Coordinates of C-alpha atoms in Angstrom, one line a residue:
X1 CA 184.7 30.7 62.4
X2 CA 184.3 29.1 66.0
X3 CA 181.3 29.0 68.5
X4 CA 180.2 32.4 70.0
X5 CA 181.8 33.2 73.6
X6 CA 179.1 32.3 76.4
X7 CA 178.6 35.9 77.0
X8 CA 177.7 36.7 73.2
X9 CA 175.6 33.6 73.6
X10 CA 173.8 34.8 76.4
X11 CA 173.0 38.0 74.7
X12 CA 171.7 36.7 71.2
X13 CA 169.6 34.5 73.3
X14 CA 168.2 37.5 75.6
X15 CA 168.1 39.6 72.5
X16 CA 165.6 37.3 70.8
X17 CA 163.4 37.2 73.5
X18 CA 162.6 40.8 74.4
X19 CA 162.1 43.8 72.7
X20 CA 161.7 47.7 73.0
X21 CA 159.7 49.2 76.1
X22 CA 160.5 45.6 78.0
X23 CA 161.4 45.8 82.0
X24 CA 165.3 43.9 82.2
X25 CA 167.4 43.1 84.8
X26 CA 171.2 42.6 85.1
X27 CA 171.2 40.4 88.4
X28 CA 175.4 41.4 88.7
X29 CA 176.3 44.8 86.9
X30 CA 179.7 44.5 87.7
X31 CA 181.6 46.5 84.9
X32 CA 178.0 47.5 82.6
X33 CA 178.5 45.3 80.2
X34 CA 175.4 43.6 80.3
X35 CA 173.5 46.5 81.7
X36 CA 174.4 48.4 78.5
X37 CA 173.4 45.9 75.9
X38 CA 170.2 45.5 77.8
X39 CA 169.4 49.3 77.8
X40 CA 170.1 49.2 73.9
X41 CA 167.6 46.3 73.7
X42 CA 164.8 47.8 75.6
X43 CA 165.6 51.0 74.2
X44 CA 164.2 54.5 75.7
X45 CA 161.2 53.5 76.7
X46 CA 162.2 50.2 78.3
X47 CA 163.2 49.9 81.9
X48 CA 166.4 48.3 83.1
X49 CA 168.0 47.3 87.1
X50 CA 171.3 47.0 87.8
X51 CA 171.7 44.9 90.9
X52 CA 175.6 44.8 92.8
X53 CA 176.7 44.8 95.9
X54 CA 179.5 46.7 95.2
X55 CA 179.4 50.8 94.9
X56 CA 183.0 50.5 92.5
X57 CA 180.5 47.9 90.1
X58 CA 177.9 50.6 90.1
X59 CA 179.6 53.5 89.4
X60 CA 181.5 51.5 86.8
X61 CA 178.1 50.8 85.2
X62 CA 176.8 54.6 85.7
X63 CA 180.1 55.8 83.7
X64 CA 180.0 53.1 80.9
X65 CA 176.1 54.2 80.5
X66 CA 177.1 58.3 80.4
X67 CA 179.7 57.8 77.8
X68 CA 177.2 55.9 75.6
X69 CA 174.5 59.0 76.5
X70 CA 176.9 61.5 75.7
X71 CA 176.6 60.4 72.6
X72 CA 173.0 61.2 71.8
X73 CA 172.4 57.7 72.3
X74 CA 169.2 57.3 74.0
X75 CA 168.8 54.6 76.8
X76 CA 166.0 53.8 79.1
X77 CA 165.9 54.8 82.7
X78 CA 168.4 52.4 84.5
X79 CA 167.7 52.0 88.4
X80 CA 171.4 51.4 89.9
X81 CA 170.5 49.4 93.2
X82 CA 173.1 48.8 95.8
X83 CA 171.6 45.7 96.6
X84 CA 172.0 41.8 97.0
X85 CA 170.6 40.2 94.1
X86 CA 169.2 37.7 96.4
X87 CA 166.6 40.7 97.2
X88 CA 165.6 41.4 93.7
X89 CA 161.6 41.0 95.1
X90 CA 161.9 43.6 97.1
X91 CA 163.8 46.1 95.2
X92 CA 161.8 46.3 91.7
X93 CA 158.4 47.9 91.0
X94 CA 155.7 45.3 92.1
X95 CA 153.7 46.1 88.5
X96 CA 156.4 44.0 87.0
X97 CA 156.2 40.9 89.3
X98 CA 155.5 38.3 86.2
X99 CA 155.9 40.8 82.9
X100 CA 160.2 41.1 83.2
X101 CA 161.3 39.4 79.8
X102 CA 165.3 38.7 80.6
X103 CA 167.4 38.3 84.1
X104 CA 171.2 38.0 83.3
X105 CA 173.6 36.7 85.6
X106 CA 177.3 36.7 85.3
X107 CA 178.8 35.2 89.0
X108 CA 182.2 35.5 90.3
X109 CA 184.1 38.7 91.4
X110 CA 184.5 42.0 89.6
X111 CA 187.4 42.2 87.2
X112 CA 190.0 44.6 88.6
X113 CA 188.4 44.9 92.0
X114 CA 190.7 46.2 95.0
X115 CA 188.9 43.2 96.4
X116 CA 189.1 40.0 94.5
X117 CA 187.4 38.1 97.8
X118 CA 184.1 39.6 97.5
X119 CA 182.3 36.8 94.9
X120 CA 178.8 35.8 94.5
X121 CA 178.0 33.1 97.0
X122 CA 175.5 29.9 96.3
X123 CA 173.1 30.6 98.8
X124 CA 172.3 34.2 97.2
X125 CA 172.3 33.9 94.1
X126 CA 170.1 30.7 94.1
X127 CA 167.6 32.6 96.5
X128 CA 168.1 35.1 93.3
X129 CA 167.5 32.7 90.5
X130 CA 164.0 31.7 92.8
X131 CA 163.4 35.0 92.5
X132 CA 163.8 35.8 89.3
X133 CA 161.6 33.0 88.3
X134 CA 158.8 34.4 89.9
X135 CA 159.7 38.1 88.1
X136 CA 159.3 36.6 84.2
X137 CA 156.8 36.8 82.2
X138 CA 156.0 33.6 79.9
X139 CA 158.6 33.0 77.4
X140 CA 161.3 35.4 79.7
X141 CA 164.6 34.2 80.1
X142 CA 167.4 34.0 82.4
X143 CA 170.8 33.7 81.0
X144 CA 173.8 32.9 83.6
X145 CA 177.1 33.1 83.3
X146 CA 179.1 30.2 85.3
X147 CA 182.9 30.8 86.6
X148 CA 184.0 27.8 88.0
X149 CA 187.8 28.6 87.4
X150 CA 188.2 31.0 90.8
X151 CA 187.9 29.7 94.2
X152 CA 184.2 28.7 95.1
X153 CA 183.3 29.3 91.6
X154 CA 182.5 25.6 91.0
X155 CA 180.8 24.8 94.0
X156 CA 178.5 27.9 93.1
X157 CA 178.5 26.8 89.6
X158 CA 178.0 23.3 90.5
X159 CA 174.8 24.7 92.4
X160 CA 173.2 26.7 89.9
X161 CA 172.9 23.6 87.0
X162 CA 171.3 20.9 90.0
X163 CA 169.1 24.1 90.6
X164 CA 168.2 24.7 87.0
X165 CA 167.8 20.8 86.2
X166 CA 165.5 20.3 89.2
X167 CA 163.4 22.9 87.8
X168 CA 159.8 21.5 86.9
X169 CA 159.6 20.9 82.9
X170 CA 156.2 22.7 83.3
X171 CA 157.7 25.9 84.5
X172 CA 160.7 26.5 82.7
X173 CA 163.2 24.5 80.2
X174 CA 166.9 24.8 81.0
X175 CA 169.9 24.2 78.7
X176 CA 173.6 24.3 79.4
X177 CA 176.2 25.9 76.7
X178 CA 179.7 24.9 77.4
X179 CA 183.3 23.6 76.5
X180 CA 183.2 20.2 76.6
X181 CA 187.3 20.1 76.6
X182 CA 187.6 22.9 78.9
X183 CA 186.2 22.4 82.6
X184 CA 187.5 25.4 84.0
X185 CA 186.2 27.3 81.1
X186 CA 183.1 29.8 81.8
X187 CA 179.9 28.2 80.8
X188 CA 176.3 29.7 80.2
X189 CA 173.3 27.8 81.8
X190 CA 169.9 29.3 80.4
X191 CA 166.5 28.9 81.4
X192 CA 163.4 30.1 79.7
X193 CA 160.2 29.9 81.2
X194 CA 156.5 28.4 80.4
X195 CA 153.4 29.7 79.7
X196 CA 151.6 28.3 82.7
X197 CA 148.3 26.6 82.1
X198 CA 145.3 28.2 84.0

């Protein structure tokens, strides 16, 4: 039967922790993926961001999310934000700040990309993980995907698990879901956060 793929992983573990009418965000839209299977989650009444960098991952997203609508489908309003992820703060609706139930990640580059050099970079995407701490509510999650098979992908994934395991007990626990016989293997690292005592 095997283990589930760290992306099916990541989204059974999201899926159990939010529900219809919940604010998401997908951190890296890249091709839609996750930004379509967190619309279907939060369902028309939810609210989901799609953060990239990239205009192609965007309009990728936009087109994946149309084909579903076209089907009489009904999704909630997805904000498409040309943005650094490391900016999240600043680009979402401040009434959310502390009520968002699930942040995916999923680093690297964008799969059939003119560009294979543009990648998410350590520095932002931990100034984005800091972030979305601060946008969950109690019992949120974040769910990121780890490529450390592409150059820089290790030393980013390298970053992200000292980040998550330096994390305070008391703010959020962190688990790691990996390949033990395959380093270069993607690898999910998943942090859900506290209720924080008053």
């Amino acid at each position: 039967m095997g283990f589930l793929s760290v992306l099916s992983m990541a989204h059974k573990w999201i899926a159990e922790r939010t529900a219809p009418g919940d604010t998401v965000i997908d951190a890296t839209a890249g091709g839609g993926v996750d930004t379509l299977a967190l619309a279907a989650l939060v369902g028309p009444k939810g609210t989901v961001y799609a953060f990239d960098i990239q205009q192609e991952a965007l309009d990728r997203t936009r087109e994946r999310l149309h084909a579903v609508e076209s089907n009489d489908n009904k999704l909630p309003e997805v904000k498409l934000v040309l943005e650094n992820h490391a900016n999240l703060v600043d680009a979402v609706d401040p009434a959310v700040v502390g009520q968002v139930s699930a942040v995916m990640f999923n680093l690297g580059y964008l799969p059939g990309s003119s560009d294979l050099t543009i990648i998410t970079e350590p520095a932002s995407t931990l100034a984005a993980l800091d972030a979305a701490i601060g946008l969950l509510r109690p019992g949120g999650i974040i769910t990121c995907v780890l490529y450390p098979g592409h150059p820089g992908g290790a030393e980013e994934a390298a970053s992200v698990e000292a980040w998550a395991a330096e994390l305070p007990q008391s703010l959020a626990q962190s688990v790691t879901y990996r390949q033990s016989q395959r380093p270069a293997a993607p690898y999910l690292v998943a942090l859900e956060k506290r209720p924080q005592k008053a």
